[in-house]
PDB file of C-alpha atoms in Angstrom:
ATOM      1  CA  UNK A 684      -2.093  71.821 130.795  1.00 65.00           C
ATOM      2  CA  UNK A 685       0.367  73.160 128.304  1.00 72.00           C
ATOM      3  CA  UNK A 686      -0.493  72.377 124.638  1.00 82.00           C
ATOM      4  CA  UNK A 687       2.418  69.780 122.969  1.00 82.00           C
ATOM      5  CA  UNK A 688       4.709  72.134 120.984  1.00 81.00           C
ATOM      6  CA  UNK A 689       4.848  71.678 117.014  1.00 74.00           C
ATOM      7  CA  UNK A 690       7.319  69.143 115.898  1.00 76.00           C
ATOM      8  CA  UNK A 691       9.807  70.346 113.850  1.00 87.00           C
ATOM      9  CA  UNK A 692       9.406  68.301 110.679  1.00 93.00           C
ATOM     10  CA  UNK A 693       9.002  68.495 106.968  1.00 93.00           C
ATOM     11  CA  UNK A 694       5.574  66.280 107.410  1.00 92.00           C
ATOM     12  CA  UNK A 695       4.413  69.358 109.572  1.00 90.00           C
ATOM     13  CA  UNK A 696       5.476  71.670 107.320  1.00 91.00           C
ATOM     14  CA  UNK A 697       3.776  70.314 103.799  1.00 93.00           C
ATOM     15  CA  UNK A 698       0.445  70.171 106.070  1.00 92.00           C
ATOM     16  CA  UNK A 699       1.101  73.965 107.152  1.00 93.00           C
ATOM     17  CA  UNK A 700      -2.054  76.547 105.127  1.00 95.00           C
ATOM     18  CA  UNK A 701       0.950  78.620 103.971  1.00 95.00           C
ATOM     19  CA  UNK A 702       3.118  76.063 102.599  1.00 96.00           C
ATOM     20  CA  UNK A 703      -0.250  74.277 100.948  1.00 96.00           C
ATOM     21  CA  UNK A 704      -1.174  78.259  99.469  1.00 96.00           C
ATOM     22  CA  UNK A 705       2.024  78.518  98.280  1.00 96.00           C
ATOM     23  CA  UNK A 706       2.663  75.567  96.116  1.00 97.00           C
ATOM     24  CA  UNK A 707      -1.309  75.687  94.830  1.00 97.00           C
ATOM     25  CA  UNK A 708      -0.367  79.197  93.623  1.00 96.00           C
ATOM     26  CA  UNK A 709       2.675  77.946  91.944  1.00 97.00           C
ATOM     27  CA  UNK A 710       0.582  74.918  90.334  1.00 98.00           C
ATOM     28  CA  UNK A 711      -1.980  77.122  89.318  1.00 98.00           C
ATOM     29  CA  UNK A 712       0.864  80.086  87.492  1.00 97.00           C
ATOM     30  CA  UNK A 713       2.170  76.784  85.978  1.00 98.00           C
ATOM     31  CA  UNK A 714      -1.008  75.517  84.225  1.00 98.00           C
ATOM     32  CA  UNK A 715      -2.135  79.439  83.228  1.00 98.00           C
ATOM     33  CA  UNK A 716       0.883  79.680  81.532  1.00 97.00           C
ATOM     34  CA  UNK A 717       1.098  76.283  80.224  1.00 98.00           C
ATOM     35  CA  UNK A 718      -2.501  76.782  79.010  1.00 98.00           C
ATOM     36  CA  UNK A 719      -1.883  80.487  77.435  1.00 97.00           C
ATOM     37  CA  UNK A 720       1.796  80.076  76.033  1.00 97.00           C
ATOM     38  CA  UNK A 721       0.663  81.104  72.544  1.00 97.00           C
ATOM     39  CA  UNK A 722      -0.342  84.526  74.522  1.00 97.00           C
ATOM     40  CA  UNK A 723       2.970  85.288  76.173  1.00 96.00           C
ATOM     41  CA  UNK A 724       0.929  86.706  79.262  1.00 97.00           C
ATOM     42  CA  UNK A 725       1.280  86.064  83.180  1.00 96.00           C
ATOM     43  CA  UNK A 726      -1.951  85.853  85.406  1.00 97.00           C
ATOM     44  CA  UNK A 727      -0.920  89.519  86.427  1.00 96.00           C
ATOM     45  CA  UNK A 728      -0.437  90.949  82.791  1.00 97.00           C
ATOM     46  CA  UNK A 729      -4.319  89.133  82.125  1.00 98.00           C
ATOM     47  CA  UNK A 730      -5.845  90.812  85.357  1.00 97.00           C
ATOM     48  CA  UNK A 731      -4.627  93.841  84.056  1.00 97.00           C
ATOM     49  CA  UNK A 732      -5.904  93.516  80.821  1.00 98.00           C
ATOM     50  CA  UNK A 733      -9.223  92.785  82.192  1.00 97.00           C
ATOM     51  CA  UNK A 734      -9.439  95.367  84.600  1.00 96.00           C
ATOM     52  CA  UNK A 735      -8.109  98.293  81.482  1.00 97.00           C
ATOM     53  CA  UNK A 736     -11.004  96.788  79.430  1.00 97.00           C
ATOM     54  CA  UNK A 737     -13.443  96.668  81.861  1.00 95.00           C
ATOM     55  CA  UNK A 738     -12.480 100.543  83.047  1.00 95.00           C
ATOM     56  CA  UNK A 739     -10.881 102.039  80.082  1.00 96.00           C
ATOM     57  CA  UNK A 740      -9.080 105.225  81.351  1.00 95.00           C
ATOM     58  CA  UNK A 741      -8.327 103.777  85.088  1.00 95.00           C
ATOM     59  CA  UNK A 742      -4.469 104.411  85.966  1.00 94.00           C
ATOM     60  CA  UNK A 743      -2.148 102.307  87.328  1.00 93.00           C
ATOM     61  CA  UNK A 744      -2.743 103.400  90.530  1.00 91.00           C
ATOM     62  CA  UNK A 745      -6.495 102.545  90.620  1.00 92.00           C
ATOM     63  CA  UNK A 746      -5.527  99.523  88.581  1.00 95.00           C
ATOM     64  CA  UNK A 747      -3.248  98.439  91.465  1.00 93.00           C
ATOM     65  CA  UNK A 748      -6.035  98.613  93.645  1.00 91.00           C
ATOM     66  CA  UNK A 749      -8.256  96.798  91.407  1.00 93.00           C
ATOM     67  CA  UNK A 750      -6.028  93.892  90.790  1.00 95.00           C
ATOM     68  CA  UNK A 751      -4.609  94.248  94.404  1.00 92.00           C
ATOM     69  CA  UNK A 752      -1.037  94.143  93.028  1.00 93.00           C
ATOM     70  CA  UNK A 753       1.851  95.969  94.497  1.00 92.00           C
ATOM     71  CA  UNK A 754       1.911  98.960  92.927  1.00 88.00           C
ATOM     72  CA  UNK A 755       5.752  99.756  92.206  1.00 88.00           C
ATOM     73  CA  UNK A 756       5.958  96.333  91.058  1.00 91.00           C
ATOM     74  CA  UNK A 757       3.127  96.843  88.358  1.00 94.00           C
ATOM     75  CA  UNK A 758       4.809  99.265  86.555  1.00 93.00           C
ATOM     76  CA  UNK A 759       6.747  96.465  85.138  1.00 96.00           C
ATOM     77  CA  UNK A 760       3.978  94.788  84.287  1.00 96.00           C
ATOM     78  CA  UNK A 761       2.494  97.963  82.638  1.00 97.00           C
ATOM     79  CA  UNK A 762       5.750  98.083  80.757  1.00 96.00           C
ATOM     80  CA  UNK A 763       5.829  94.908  78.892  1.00 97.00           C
ATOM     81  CA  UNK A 764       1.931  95.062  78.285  1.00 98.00           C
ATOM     82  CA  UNK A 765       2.834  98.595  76.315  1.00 97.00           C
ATOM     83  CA  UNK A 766       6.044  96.875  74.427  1.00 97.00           C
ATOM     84  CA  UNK A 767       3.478  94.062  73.589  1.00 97.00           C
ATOM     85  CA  UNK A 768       1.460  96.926  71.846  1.00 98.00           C
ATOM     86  CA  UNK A 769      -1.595  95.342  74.257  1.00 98.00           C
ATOM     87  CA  UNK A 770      -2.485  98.633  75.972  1.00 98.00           C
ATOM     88  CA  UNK A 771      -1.626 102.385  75.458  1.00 97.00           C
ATOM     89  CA  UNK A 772      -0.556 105.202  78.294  1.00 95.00           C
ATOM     90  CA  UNK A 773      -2.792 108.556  77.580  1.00 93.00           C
ATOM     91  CA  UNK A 774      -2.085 111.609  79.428  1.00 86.00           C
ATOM     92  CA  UNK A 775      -5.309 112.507  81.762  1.00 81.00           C
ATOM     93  CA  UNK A 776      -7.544 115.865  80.446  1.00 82.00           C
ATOM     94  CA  UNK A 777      -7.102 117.494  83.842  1.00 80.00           C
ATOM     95  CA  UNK A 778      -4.040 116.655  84.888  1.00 79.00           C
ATOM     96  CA  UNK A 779      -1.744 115.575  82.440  1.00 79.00           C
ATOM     97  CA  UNK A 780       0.957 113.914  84.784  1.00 82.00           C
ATOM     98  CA  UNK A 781      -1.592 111.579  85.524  1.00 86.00           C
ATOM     99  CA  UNK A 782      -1.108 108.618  82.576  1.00 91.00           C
ATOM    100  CA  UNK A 783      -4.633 106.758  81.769  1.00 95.00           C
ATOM    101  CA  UNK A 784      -4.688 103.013  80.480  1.00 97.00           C
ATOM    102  CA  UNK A 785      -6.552 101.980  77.490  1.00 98.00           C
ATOM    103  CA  UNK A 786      -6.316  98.910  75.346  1.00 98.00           C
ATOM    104  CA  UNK A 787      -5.231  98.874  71.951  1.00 98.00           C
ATOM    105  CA  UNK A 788      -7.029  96.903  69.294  1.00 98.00           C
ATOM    106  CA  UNK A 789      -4.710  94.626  69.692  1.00 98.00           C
ATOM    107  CA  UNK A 790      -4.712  94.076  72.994  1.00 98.00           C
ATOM    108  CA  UNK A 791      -8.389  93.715  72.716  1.00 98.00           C
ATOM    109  CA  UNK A 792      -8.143  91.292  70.715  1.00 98.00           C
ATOM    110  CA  UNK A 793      -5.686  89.221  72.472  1.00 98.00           C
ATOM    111  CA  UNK A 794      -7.857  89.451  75.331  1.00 97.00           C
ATOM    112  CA  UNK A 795     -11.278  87.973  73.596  1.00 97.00           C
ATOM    113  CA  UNK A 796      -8.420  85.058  72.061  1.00 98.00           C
ATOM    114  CA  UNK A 797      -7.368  84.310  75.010  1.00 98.00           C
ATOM    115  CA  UNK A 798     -10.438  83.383  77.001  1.00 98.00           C
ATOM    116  CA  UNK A 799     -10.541  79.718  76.008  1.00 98.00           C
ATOM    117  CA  UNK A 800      -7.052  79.107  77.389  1.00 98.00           C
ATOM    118  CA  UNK A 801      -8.061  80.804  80.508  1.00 98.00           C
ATOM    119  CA  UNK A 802     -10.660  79.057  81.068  1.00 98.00           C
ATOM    120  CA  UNK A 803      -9.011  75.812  80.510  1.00 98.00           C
ATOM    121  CA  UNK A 804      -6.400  77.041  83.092  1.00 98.00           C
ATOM    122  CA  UNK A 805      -8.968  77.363  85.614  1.00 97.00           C
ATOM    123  CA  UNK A 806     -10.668  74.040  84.798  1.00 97.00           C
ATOM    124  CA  UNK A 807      -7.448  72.148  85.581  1.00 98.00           C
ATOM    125  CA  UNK A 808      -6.553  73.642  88.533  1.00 97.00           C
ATOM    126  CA  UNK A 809      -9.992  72.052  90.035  1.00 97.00           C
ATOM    127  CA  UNK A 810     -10.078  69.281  87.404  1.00 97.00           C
ATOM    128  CA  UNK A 811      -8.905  66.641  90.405  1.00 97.00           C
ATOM    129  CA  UNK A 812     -11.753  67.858  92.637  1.00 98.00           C
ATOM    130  CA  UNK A 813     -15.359  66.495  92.674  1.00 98.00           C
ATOM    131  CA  UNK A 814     -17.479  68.690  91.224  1.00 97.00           C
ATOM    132  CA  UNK A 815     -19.175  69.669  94.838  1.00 98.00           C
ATOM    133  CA  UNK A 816     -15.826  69.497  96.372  1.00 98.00           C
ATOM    134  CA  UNK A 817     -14.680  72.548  94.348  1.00 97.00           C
ATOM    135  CA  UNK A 818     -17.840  74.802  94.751  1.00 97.00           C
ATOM    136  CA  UNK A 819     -16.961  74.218  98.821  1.00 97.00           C
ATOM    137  CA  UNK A 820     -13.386  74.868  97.830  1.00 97.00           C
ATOM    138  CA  UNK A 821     -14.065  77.982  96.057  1.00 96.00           C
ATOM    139  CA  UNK A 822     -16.858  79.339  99.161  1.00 96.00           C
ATOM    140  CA  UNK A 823     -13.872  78.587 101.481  1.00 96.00           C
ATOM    141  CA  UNK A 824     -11.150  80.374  99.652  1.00 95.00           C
ATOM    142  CA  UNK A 825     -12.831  83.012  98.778  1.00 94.00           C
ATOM    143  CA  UNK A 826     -14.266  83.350 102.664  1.00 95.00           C
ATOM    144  CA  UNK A 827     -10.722  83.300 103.931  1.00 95.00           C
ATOM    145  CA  UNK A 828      -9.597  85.643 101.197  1.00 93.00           C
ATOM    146  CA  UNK A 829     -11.991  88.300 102.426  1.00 92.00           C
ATOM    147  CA  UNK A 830     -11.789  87.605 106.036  1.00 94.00           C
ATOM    148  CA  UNK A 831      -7.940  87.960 105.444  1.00 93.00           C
ATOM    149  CA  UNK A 832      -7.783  91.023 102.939  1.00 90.00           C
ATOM    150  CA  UNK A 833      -6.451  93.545 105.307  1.00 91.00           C
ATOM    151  CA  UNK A 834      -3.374  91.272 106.138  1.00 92.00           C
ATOM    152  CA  UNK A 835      -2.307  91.684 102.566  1.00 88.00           C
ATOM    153  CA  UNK A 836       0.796  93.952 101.595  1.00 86.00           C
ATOM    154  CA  UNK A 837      -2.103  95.213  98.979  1.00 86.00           C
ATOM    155  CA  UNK A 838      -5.570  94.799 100.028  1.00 85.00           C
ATOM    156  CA  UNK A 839      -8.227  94.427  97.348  1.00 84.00           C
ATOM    157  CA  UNK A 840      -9.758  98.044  96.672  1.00 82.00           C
ATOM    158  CA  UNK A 841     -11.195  97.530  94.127  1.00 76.00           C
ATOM    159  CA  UNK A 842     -14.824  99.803  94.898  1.00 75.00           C
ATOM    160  CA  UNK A 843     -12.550 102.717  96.678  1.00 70.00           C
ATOM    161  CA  UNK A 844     -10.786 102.761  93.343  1.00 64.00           C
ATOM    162  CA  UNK A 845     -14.098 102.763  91.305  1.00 69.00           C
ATOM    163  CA  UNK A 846     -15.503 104.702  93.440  1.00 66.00           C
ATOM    164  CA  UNK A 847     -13.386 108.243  91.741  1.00 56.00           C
ATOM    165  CA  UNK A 848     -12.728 106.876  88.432  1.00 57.00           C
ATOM    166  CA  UNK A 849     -15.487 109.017  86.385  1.00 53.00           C
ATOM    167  CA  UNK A 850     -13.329 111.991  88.331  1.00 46.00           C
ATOM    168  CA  UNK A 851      -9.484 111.113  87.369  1.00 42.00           C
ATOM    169  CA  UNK A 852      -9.540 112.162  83.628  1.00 42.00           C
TER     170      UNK A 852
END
């Protein structure tokens, strides 16, 4: 018996997993950078920022892989975090075309004032949620997240990109 084709309506597409994804990810850039206006920094530029601290010396390329970000698209972001004086480009020891990241002191700073405001960001994207509802939540995104990774235009990497790190510079 042929299964009933999907109706073409706006009800079935609000229910849709892709529609739903989409509009929690806007929510959720709305609150970070409601939360972290005094900061002037998108979730992208903060991933960044964590990732340079936590592997001073990784370059973009590694960081793209990291922070599973596109990576023509994060030279941009690269960009404004270096006008922002927040991180520093260093040419490599053995191969000097290669460019190494590095935070500045001011960008470490930003990053230890910020934390707060993140974590108030994260807090009210769940805030609605019962407590156990957003533990089950969380286990479920992050399940499909993995299961999904190679469908990504930039799978996560982030342990291939570790992996050589010690060897780039």
């Amino acid at each position: 018996m042929p299964s009933k084709p999907t109706p073409i309506t706006m009800d079935a597409v609000y229910a849709a997993p892709g529609y739903l994804f989409r509009r929690m990810q806007q929510i959720a850039v709305a609150i970070f950078v409601e939360e972290c206006k005094a900061f002037d920094l998108t979730p992208v530029q903060y991933a960044a920022l964590v990732s340079i601290h936590t592997h001073p010396g990784i370059d973009a390329t590694r960081l793209s892989a990291v922070i599973a970000f596109d990576r023509s698209t994060l030279g941009n972001v690269i960009e404004r975090l270096e006008s922002k004086a927040l991180v520093e480009r260093k040419a490599g020891r053995e191969d000097k075309r290669v460019k190494l990241l590095y935070l500045t002191k001011a960008g470490a700073a930003t990053l230890r004032e910020i934390m707060p405001s993140v974590e108030r960001a994260q807090a009210r994207m769940l805030q609605p949620l019962k407590p156990a509802d957003r533990k089950v939540l969380l286990a479920l995104m992050t399940q499909l997240v993995d299961l999904n990774n190679e469908a990504s235009r930039v799978p996560l990497r982030a342990e291939d990109a570790l992996e050589h790190l010690g060897k780039s510079g």
